[in-house]
Coordinates of C-alpha atoms in Angstrom, one line a residue:
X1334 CA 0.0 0.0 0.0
X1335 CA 1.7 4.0 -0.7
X1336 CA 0.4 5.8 2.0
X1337 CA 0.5 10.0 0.6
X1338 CA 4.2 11.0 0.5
X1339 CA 3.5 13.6 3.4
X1340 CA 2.6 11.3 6.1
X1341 CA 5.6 9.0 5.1
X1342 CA 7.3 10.1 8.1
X1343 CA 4.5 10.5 10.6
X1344 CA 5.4 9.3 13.6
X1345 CA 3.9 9.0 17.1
X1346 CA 5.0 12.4 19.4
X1347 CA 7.0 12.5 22.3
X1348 CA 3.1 13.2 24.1
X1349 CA 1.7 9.9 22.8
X1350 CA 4.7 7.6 23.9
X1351 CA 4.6 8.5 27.8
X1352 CA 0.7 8.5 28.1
X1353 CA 1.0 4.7 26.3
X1354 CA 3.9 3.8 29.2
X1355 CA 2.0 5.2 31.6
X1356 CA -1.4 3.2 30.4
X1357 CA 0.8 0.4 30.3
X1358 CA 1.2 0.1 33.9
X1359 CA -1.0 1.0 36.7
X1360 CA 1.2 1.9 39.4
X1361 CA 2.3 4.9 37.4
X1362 CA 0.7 8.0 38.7
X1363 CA 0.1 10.1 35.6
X1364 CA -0.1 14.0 35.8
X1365 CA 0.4 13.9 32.0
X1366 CA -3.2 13.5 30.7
X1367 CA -5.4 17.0 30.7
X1368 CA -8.7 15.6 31.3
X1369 CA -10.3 16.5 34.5
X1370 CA -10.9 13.1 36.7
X1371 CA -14.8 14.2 37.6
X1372 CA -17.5 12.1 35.6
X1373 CA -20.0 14.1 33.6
X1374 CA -22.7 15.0 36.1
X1375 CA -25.6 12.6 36.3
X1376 CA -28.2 14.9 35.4
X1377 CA -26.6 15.6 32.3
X1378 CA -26.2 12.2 31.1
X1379 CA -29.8 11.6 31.8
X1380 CA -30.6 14.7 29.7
X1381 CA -29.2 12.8 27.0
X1382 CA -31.1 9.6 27.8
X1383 CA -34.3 11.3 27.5
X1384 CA -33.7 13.3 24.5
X1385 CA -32.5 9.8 22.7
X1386 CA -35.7 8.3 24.5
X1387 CA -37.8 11.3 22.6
X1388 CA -36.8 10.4 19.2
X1389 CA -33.4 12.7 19.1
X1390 CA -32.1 9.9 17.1
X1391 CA -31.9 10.8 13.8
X1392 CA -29.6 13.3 11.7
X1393 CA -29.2 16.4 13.0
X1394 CA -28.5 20.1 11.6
X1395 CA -25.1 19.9 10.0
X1396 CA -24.6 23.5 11.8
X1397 CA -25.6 22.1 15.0
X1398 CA -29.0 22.6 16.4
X1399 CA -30.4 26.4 16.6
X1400 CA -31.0 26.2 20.0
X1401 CA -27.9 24.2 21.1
X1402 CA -26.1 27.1 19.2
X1403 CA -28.1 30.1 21.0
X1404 CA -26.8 28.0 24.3
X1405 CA -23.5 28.3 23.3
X1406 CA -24.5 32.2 22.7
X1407 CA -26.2 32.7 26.1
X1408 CA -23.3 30.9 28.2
X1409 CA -20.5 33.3 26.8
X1410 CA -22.6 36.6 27.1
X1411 CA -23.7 35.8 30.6
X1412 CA -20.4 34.9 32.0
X1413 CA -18.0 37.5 29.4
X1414 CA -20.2 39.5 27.8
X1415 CA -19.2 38.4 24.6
X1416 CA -22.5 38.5 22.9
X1417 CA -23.0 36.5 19.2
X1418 CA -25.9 34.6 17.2
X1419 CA -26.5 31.1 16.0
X1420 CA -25.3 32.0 12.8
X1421 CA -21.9 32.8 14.1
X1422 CA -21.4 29.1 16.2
X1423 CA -20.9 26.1 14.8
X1424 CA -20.9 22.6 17.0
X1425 CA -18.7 20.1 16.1
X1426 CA -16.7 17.0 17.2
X1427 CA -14.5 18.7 19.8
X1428 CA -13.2 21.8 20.2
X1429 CA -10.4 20.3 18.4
X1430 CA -12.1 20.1 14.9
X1431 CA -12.7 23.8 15.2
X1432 CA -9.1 24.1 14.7
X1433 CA -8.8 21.6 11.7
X1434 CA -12.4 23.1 9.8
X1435 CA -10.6 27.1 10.5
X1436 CA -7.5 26.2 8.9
X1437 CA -8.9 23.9 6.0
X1438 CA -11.0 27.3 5.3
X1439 CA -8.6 29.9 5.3
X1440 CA -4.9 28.0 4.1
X1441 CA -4.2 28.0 0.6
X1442 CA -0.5 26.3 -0.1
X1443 CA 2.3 28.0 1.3
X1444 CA 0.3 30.6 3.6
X1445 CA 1.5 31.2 7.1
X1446 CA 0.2 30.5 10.4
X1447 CA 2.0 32.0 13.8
X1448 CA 2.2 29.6 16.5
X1449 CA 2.8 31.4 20.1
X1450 CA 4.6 29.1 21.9
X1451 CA 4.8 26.8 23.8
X1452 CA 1.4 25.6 23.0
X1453 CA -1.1 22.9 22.4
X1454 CA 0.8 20.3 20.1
X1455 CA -1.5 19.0 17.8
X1456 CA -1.5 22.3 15.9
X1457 CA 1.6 22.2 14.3
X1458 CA 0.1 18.6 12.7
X1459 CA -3.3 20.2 11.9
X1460 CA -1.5 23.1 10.0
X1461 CA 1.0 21.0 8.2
X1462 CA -2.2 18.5 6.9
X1463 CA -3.6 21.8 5.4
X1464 CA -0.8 23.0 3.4
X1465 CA 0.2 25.7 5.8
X1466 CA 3.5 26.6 7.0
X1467 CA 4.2 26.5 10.3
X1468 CA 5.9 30.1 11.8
X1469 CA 6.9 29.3 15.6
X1470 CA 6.8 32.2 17.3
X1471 CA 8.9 31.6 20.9
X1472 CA 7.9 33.1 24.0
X1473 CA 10.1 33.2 28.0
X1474 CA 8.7 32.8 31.2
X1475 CA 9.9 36.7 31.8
X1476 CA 7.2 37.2 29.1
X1477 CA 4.5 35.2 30.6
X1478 CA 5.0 32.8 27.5
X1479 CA 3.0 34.9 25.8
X1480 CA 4.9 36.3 22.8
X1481 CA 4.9 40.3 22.5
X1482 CA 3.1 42.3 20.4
X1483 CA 6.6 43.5 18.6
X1484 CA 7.6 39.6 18.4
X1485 CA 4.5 38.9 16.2
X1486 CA 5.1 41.9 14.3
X1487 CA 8.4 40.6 13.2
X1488 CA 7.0 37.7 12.4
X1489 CA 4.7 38.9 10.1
X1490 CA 5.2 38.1 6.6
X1491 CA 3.2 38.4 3.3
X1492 CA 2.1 35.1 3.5
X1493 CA 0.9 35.3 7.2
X1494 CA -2.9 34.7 7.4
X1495 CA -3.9 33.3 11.1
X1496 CA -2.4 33.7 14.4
X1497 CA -2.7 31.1 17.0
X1498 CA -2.8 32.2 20.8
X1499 CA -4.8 30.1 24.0
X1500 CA -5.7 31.6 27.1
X1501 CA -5.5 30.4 29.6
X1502 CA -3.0 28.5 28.2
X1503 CA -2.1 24.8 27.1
X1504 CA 0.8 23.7 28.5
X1505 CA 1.6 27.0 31.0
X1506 CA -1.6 27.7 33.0
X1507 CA -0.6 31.1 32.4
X1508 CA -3.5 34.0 31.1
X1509 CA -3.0 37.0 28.4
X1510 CA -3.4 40.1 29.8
X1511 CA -5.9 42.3 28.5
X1512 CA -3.8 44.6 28.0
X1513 CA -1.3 42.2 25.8
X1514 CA -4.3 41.3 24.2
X1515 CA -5.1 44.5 23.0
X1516 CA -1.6 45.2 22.2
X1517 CA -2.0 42.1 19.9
X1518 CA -5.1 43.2 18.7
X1519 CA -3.7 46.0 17.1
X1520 CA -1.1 44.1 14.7
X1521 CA -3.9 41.9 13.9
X1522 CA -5.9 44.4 12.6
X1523 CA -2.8 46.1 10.8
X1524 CA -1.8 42.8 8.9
X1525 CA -5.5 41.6 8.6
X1526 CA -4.8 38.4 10.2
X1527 CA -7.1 36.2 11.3
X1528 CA -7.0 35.2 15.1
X1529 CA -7.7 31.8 16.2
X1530 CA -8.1 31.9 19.9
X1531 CA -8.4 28.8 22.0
X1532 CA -10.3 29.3 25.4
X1533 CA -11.4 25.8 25.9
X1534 CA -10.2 26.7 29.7
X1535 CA -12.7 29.5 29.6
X1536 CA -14.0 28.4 33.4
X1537 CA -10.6 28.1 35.0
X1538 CA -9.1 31.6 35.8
X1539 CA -8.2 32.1 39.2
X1540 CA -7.7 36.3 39.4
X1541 CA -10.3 38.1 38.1
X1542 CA -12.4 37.0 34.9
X1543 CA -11.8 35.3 31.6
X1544 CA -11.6 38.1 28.8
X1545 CA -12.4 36.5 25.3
X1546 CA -10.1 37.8 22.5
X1547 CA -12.7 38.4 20.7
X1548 CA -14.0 41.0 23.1
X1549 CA -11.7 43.7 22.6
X1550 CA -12.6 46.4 20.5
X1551 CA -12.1 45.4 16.6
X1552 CA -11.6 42.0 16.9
X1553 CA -15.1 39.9 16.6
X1554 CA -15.1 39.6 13.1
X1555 CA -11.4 38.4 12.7
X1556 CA -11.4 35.8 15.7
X1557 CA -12.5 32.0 15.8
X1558 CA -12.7 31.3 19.3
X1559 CA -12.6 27.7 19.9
X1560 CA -14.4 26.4 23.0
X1561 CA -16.3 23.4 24.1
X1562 CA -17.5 21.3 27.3
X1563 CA -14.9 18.9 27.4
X1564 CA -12.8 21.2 30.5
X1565 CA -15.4 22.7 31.7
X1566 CA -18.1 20.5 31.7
X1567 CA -16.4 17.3 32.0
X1568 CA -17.7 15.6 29.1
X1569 CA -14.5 14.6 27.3
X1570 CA -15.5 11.2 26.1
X1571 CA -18.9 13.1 24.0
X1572 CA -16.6 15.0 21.6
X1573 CA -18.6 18.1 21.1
X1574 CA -17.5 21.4 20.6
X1575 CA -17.7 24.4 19.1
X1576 CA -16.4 27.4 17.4
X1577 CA -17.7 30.8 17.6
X1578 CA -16.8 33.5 14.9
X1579 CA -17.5 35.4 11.5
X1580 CA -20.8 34.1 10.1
X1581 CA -19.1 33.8 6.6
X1582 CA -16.5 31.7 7.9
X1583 CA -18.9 29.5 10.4
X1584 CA -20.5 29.1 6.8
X1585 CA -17.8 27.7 5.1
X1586 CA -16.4 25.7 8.0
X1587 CA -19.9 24.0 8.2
X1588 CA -20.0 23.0 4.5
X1589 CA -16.3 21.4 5.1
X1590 CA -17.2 19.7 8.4
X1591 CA -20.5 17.9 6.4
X1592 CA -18.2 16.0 4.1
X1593 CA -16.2 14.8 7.6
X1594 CA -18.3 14.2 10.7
X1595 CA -21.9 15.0 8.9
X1596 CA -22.8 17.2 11.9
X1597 CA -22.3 15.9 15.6
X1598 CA -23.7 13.0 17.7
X1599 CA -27.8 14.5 18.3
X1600 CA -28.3 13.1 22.4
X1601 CA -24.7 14.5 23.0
X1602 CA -26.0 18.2 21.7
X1603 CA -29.2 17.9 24.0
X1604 CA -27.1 17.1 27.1
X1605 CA -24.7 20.1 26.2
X1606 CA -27.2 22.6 25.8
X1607 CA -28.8 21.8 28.7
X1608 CA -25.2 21.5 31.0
X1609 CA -24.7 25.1 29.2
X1610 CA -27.9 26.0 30.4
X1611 CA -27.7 24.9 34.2
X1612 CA -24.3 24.0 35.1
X1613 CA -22.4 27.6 36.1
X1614 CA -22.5 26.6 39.5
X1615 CA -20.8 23.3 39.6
X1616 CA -18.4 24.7 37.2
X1617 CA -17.1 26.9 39.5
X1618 CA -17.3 24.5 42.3
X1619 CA -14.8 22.5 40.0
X1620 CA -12.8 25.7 39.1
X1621 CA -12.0 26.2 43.3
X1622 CA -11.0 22.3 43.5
X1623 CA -8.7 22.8 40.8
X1624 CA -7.4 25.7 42.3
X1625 CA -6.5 24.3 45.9
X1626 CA -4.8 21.3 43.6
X1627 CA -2.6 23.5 41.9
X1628 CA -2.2 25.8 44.6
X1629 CA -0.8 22.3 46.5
X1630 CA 1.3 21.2 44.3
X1631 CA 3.2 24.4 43.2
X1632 CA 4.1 24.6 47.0
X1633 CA 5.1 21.2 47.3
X1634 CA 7.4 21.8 43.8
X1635 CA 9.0 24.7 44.9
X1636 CA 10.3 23.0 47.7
X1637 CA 12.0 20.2 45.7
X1638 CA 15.7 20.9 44.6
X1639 CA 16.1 21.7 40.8
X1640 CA 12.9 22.7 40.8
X1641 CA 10.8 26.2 40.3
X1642 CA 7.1 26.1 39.3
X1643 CA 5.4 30.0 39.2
X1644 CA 2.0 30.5 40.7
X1645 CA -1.1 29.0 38.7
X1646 CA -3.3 31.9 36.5
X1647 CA -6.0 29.4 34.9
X1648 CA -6.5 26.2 33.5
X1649 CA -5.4 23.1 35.2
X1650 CA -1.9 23.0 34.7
X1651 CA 1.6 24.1 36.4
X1652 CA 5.2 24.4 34.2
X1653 CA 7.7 24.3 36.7
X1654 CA 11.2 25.0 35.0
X1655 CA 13.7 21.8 35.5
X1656 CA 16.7 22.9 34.5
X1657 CA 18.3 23.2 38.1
X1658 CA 18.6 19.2 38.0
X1659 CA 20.4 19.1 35.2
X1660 CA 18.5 17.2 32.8
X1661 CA 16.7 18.2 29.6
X1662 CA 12.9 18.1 29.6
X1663 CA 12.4 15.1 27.9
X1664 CA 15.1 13.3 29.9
X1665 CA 13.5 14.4 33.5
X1666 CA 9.9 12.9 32.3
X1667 CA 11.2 9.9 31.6
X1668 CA 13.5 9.4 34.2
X1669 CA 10.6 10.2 36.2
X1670 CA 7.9 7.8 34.3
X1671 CA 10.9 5.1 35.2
X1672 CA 12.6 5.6 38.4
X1673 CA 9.9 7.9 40.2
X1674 CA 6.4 5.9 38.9
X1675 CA 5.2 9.8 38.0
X1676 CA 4.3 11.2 34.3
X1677 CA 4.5 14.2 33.3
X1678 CA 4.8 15.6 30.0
X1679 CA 8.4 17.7 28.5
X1680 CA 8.2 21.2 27.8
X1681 CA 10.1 20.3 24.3
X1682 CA 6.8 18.7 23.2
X1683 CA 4.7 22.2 23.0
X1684 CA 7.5 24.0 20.9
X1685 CA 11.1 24.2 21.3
X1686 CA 11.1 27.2 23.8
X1687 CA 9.3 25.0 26.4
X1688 CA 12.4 22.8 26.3
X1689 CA 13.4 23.4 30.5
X1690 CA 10.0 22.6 31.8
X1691 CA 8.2 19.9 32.5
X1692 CA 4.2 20.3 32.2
X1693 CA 2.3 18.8 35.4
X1694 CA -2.2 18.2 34.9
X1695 CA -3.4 18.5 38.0
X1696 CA -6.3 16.2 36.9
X1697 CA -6.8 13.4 39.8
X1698 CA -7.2 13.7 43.4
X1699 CA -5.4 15.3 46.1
X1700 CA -4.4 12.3 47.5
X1701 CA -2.9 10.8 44.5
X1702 CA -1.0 14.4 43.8
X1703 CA -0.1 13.7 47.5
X1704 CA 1.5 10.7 46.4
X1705 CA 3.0 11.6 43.3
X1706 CA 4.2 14.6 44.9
X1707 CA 5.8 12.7 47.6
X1708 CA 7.5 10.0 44.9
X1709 CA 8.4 13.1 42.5
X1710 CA 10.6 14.2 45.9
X1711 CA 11.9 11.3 46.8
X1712 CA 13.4 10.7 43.2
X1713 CA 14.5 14.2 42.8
X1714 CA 16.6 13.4 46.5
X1715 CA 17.9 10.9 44.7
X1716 CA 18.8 12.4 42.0
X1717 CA 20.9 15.2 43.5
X1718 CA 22.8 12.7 45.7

């Protein structure tokens, strides 16, 4: 069989091979994997039973559902004031696909799409299988890992169309500033680029509120912000999501996604609308659990030698910087994975500037971060002997 000459060198990521060691043995501990360790809540899984029970069985809207879609409007006006219309959401299978249908719309061969790094991996794949070119934009911890708005500039080419940011972000934890925001805005709007923002951690800051990109001033009609329920609502295994943005664009991205998924699983888009609808509370009960978590471990990390972890912004994850033990990131995780029973994921895996860190999910209970926390020292001791 010839497979396309493109994916003749695909190979599984650095990612891939230390969740399949840690699945492979259950004494491992893993802080690698970012899904949160709650089960979907009960009344939302019987939402979907009753909505398969009442005939929701059959194709749905390839756009998603109108009123599934006006949730998705409702949630983000009532909690960021971000307000949109049905015609400007599309659901799909994960927020991920919201990535792949943006990019498939807007690349032709050869255009340009910045990468702020260190971020969510799977982009640089999803770009290279639509014809893009990848432009890694580096950012430092000094910087917040967020890249200035005078590094993006620079970066800026003829060929540049989109510009990839995620806040709070995937694998830092850190948030964008409002002010960086705007100051990002504004070379956006000079190079008419189009913004894909990722803020599937929507629920998760911890000082003050989450500010959508696509809030500031100018910006609405050149974002795709990509969100789902997966984080927030715990409901990683239904694979729905959407994207919210330009109607013109939501147009085209709908007519792609029809010849892929042929719109999204019908009970799953009854049970998100109504978790949309009635679940703000228990989000936020969730969002101060994670907090304590992270809160927890960064203390217990910062007192390890080699170590320095800064204090959590959003999302669920820490990036402490490993470079006081000597080892390089991918080194450290699976020295870890083998000696310590812990996973964790290198920094080198979301772009090369993360190379140093380590990035930590604090997805399962305290008393297993307990543990892992407590094996992570004891190996580090070790270590340093």
């Amino acid at each position: 069989m010839n497979f396309a000459e493109r994916y003749a060198g695909l190979k599984p990521s650095g990612m891939l091979k230390i969740f399949q060691a840690a699945d492979a043995d259950p004494d491992i501990i893993s802080l690698g994997v970012g899904e949160p360790d709650f089960d979907t809540e009960p009344d939302i899984i019987d939402e979907a039973a009753r909505a398969a029970k009442a005939g929701y069985t059959h194709y749905g809207p390839i756009q998603g559902f109108e009123d599934v879609r006006r949730a998705v409007c409702s949630y983000w006006d009532r909690r960021y004031g971000l307000k949109s219309v049905p015609e400007e959401v599309q659901i799909m299978a994960g927020g991920v696909q919201s990535v792949y249908l943006g990019l498939q719309a807007l690349l032709d061969p050869g255009d340009e799409v910045i990468t702020a790094e260190p971020c969510f991996a799977p982009y640089f794949d999803q770009i290279y299988q639509n014809r893009g070119v990848i432009v890694h934009l580096p950012s430092s911890e000094e910087e917040g890992f967020v890249p200035s708005a005078e590094a993006i500039e620079r970066a800026v080419t003829s060929r540049t169309k989109v510009l990839m940011i995620c806040s709070p972000g995937n694998p830092t934890g850190r948030v964008i500033p409002r002010s960086r925001m705007e100051a990002i805005a504004a070379v956006a709007e000079k190079h008419d680029l189009t913004v894909f923002s990722d803020e599937i951690y929507d629920s998760m800051v911890y000082n003050g509120k989450h500010v959508p990109f696509a809030s500031i001033p100018g910006m609405k009609e050149r974002t795709l912000t990509m969100g789902g329920l997966s984080k927030s609502h715990c409901m990683t295994g239904w694979r729905i999501g959407y994207a919210i943005g330009p109607a013109p664009l939501i147009k085209i991205m709908t007519l792609l996604g029809a010849n892929q998924t042929y719109g999204v699983n019908v009970p799953t888009q009854r049970a998100a609308m109504y978790a949309l609808n009635n679940h703000d509370r228990k989000i936020e009960e969730r969002a101060k659990i994670f907090r304590e978590r992270l809160a927890y471990t960064a203390k217990r990390l910062n007192a390890m030698p080699g170590i320095r972890c800064p204090e959590p912004e959003g999302a669920f994850y820490l990036f402490p910087e490993i470079r006081g033990t000597g080892l390089s990131s991918e080194a450290f995780a699976w020295a870890l994975l083998e000696k310590g029973r812990v996973a964790v994921l290198p920094g080198s895996s979301f772009g090369e500037c993360g190379e140093g860190y380590v990035r930590i999910a604090c997805t399962c209970s305290m008393e297993n971060l307990e543990k892992a926390m407590d094996r992570m020292d004891i190996f580090l001791q070790t270590l340093n002997r």
